[in-house]
mmCIF file of C-alpha atoms in Angstrom:
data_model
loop_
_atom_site.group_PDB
_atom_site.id
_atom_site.type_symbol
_atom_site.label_atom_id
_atom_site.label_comp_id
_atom_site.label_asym_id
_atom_site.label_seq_id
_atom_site.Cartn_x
_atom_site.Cartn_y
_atom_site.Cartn_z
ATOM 1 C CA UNK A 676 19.354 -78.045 -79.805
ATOM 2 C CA UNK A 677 20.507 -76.562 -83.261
ATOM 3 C CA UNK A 678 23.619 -77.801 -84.179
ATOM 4 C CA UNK A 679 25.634 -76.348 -87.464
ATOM 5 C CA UNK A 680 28.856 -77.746 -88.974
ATOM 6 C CA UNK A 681 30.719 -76.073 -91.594
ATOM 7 C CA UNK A 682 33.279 -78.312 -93.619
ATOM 8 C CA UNK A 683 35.364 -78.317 -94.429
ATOM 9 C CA UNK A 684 37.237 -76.422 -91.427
ATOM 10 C CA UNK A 685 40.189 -74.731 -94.063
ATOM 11 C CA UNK A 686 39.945 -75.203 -97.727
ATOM 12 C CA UNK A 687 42.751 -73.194 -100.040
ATOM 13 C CA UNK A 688 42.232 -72.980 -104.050
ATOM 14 C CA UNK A 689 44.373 -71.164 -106.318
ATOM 15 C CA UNK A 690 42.587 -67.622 -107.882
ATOM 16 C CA UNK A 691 40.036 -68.073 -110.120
ATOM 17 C CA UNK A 692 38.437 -71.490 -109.204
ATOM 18 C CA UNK A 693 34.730 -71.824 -108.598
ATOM 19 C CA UNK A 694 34.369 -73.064 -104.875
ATOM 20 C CA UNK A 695 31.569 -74.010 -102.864
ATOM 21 C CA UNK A 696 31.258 -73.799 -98.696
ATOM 22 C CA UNK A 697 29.122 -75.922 -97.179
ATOM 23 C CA UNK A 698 26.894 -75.403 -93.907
ATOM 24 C CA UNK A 699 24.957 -78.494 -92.017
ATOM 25 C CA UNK A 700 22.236 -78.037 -89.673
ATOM 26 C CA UNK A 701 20.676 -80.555 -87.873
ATOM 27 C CA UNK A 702 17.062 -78.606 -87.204
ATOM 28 C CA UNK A 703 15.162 -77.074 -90.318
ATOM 29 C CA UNK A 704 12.624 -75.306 -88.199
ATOM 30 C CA UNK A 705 14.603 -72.122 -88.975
ATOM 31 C CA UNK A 706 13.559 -68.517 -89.890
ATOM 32 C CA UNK A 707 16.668 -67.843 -92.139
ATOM 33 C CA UNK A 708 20.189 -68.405 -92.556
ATOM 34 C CA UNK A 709 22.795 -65.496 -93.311
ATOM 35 C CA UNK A 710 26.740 -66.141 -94.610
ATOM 36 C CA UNK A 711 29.101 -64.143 -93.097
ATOM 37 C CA UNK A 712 33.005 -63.335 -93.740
ATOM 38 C CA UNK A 713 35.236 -62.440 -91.118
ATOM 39 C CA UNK A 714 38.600 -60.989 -91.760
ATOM 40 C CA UNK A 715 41.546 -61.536 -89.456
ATOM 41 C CA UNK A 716 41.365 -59.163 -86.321
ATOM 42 C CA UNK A 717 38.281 -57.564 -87.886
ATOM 43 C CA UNK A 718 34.202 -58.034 -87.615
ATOM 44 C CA UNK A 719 32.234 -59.682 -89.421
ATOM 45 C CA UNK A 720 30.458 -58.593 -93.089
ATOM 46 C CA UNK A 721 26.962 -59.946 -93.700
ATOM 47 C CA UNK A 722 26.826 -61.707 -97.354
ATOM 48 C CA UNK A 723 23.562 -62.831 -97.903
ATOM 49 C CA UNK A 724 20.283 -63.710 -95.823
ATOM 50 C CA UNK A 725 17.975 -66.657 -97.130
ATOM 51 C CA UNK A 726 14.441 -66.565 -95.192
ATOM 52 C CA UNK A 727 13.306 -69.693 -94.951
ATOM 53 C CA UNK A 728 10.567 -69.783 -97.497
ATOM 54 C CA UNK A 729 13.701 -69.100 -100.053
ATOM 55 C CA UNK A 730 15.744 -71.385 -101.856
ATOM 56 C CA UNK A 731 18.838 -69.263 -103.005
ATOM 57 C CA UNK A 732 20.078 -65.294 -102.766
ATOM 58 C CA UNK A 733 22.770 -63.914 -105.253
ATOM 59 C CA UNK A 734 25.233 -60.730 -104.903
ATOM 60 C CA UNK A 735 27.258 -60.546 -107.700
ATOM 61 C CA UNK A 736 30.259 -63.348 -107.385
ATOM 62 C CA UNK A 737 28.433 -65.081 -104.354
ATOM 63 C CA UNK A 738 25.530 -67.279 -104.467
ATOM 64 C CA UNK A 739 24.007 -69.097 -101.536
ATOM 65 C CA UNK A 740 21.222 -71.426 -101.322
ATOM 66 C CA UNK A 741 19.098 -73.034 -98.240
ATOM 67 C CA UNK A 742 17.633 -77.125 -98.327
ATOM 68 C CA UNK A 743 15.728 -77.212 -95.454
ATOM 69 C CA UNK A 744 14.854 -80.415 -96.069
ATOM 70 C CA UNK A 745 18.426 -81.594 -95.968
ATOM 71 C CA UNK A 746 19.541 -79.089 -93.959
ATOM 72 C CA UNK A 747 22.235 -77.464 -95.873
ATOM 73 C CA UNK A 748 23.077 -74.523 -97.070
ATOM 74 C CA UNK A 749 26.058 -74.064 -99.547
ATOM 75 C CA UNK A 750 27.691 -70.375 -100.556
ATOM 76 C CA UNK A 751 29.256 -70.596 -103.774
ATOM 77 C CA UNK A 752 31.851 -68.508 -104.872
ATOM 78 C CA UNK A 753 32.549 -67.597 -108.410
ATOM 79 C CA UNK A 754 36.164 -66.778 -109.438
ATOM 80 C CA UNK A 755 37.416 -66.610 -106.161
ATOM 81 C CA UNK A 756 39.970 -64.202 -105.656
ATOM 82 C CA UNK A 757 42.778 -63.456 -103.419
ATOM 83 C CA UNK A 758 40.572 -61.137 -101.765
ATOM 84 C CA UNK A 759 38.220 -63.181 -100.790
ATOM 85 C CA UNK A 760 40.452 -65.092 -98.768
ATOM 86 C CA UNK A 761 38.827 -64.966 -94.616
ATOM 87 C CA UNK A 762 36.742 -67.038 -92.810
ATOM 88 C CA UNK A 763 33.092 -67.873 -93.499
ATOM 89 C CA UNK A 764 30.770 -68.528 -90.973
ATOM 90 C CA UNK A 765 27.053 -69.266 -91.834
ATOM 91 C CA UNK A 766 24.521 -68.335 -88.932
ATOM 92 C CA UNK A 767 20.919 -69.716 -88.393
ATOM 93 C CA UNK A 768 18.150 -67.967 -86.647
ATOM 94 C CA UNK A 769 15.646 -70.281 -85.300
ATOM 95 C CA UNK A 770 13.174 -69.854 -82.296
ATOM 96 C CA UNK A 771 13.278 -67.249 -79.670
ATOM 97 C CA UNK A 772 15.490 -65.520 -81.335
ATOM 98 C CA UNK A 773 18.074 -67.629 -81.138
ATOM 99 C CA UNK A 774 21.165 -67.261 -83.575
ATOM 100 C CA UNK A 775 23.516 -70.163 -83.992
ATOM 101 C CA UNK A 776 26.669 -69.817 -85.433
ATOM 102 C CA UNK A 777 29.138 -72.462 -87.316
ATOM 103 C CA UNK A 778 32.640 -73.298 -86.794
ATOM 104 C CA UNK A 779 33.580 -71.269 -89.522
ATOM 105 C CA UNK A 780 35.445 -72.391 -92.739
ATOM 106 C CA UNK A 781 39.310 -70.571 -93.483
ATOM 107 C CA UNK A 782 39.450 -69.823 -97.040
ATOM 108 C CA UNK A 783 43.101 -68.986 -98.568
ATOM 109 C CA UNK A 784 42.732 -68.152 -102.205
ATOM 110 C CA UNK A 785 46.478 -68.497 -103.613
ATOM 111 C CA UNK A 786 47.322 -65.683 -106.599
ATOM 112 C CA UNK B 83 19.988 -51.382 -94.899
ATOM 113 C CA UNK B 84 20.238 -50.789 -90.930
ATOM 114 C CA UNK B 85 23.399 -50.399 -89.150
ATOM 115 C CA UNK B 86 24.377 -50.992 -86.006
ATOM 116 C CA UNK B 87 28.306 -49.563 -84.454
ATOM 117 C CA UNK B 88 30.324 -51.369 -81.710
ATOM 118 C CA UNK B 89 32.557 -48.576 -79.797
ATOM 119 C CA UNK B 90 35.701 -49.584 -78.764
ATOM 120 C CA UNK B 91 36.779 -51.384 -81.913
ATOM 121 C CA UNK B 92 39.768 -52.942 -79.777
ATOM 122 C CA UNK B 93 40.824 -52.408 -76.243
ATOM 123 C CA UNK B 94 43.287 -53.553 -73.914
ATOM 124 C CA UNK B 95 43.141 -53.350 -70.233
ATOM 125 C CA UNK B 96 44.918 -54.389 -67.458
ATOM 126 C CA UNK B 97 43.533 -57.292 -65.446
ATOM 127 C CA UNK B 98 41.334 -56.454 -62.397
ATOM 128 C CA UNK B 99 39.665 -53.392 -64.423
ATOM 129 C CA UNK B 100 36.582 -53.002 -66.055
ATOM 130 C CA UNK B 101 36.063 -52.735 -69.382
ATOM 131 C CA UNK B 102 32.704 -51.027 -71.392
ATOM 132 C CA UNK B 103 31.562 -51.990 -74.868
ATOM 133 C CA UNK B 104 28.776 -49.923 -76.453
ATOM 134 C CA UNK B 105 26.498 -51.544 -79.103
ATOM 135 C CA UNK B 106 24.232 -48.455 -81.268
ATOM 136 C CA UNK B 107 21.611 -48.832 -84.099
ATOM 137 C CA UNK B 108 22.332 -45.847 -86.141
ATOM 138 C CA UNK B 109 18.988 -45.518 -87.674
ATOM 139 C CA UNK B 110 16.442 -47.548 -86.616
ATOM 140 C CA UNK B 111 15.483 -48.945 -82.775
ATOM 141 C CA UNK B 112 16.547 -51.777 -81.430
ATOM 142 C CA UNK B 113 13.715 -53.268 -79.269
ATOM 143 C CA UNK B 114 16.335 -55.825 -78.616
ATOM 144 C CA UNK B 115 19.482 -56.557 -78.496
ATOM 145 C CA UNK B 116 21.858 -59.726 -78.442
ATOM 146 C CA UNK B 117 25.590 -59.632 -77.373
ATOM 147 C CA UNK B 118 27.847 -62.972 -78.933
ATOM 148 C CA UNK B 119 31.495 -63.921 -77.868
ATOM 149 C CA UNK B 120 33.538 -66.009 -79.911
ATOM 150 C CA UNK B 121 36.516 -67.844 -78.704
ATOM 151 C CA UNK B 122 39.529 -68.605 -80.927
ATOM 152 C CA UNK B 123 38.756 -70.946 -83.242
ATOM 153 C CA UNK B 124 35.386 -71.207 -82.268
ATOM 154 C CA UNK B 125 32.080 -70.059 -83.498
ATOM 155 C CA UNK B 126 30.377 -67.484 -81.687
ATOM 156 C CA UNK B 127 28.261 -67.966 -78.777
ATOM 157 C CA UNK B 128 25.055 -66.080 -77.509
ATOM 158 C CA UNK B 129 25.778 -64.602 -73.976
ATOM 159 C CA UNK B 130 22.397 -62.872 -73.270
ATOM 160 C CA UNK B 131 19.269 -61.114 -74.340
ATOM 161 C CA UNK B 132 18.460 -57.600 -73.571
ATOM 162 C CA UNK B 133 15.348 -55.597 -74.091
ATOM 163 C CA UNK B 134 14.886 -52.366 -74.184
ATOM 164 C CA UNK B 135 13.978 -51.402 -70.266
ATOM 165 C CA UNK B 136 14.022 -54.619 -69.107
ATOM 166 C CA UNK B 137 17.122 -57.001 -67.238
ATOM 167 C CA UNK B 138 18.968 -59.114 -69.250
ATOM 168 C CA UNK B 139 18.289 -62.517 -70.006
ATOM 169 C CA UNK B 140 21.645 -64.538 -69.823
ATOM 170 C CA UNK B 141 22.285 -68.409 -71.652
ATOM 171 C CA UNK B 142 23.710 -70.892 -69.221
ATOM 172 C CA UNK B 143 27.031 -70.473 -67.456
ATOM 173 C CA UNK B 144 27.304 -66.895 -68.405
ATOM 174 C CA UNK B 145 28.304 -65.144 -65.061
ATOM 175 C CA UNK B 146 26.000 -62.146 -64.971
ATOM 176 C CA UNK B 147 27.956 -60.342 -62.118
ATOM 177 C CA UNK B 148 30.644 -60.620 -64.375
ATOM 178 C CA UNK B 149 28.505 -59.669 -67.781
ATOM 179 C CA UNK B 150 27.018 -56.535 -66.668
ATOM 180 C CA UNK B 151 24.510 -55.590 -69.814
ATOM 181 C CA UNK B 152 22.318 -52.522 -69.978
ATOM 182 C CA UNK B 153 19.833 -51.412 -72.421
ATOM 183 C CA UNK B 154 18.459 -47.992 -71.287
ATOM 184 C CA UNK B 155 17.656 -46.775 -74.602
ATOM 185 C CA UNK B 156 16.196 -48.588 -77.947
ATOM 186 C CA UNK B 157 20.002 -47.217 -79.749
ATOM 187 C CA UNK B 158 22.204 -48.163 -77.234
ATOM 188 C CA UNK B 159 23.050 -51.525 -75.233
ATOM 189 C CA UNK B 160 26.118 -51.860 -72.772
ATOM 190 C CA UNK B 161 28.071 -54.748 -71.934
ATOM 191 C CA UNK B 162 30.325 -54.112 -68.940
ATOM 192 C CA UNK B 163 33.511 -56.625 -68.049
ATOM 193 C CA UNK B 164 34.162 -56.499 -64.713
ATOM 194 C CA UNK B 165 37.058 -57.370 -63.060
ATOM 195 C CA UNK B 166 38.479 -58.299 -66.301
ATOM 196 C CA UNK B 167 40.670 -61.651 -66.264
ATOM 197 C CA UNK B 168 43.093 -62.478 -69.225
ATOM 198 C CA UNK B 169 40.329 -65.416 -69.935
ATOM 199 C CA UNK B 170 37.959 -62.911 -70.527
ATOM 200 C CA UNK B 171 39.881 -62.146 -73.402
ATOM 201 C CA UNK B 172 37.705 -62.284 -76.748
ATOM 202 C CA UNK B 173 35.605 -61.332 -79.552
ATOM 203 C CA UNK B 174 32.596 -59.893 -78.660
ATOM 204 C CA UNK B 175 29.940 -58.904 -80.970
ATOM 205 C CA UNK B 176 26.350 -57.287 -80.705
ATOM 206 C CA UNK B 177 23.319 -57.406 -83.003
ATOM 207 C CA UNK B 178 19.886 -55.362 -82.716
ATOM 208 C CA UNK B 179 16.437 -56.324 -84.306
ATOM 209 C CA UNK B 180 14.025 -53.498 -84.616
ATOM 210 C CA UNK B 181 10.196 -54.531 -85.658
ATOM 211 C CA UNK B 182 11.380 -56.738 -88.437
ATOM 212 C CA UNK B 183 12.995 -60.192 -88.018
ATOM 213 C CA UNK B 184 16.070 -59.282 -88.818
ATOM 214 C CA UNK B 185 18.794 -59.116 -86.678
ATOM 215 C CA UNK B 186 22.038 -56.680 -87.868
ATOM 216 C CA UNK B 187 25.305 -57.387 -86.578
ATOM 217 C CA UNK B 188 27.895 -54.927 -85.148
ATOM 218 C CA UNK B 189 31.014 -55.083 -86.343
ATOM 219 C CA UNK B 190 32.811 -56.559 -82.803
ATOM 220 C CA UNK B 191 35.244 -55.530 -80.597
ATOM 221 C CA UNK B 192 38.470 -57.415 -79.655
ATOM 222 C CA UNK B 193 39.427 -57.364 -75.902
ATOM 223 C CA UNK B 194 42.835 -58.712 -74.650
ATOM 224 C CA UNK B 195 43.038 -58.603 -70.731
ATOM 225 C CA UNK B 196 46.766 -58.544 -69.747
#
């Protein structure tokens, strides 16, 4: 059974710091990983899908790479802002389907 | 890239009643579909497994009586609450996965049962 932890659970940096989330999995026979962000009372907004014959995906700020052999996956954030203050939930798909989702980490970026 | 739309957004009810979420990929077909509820402070959870003219598959010690999920069409999936209690109070979320791999999330709906 896939099992994903995300720590640190709440993390809170003042604005501009370079910070990275980190996501543990304890199977690596996955078929990608995607980082989410969920606001408060709101859905959740895809950030970036690794397949699992990549090592890394970049949008802009956010970077996120995948170590299957590890099993980690970190999402680093490049002078963060108070806007990117929610929580971040990574998500791997493995067999059957079969999404499973971390605890989440609660990121407070402090102007 | 695809999208998929979760209609209520939010919706209270009163407990006892039942309660409809809708779950639509706006342009492409969803050969299946996957409804998620999260708990506070927890991560989200898969409830079941629908394709597209066929029952439901539910993950342990989901109460499909309770769940009721239908996926008549390859856009649209249902997931009914019945007799809503205030524990069934949530986050519930749907994704769809057309012929690719990739499964799109909906954006959620929040249900409070008073």
């Amino acid at each position: 059974k896939q099992e994903v932890t995300q720590i640190p659970a709440a993390l809170s940096v003042p604005e501009g710091e370079n910070l990275v989330l980190n996501c543990s999995f304890t199977d690596s026979a996955i078929y990608n990983l995607q980082w989410f962000r969920q606001d408060p009372g709101k859905g959740l907004t895809s950030l970036l899908l690794i397949q699992s014959s990549q090592r890394e995906q970049t949008s802009g700020r956010l970077n996120a790479s995948l170590d299957k052999s590890s099993g980690r996956s970190t999402l680093y954030i490049a002078a963060s802002q108070p806007g990117d203050s929610a929580t971040y939930l990574c998500a791997l798909r493995g067999g059957y389907q079969k999404v499973t989702f971390g605890t989440g980490t609660k990121l407070q970026v402090i102007p | 890239g695809a999208v998929v739309s979760q209609h209520p957004s939010r919706v209270i009810c009163k407990s006892g009643t039942s309660v409809k979420i809708e779950c639509r990929s706006l342009d492409f077909q969803a050969t299946t579909m996957f409804w998620y509820r999260q708990f506070p402070k927890q991560s989200l959870m898969l409830m079941a497994t629908s394709n597209e003219g066929s029952k439901a598959t539910y993950e342990q010690g989901v109460e499909k009586d309770k769940f009721l999920i239908n996926h008549a069409s390859l856009t649209l999936s249902t997931l009914t609450v019945t007799s809503a209690h205030p524990e069934d109070s949530s986050f519930y979320i749907c994704s769809a996965r057309g012929t690719s791999e990739t499964q799109y999330f909906g954006p959620g709906t929040r249900l409070l049962v008073l």
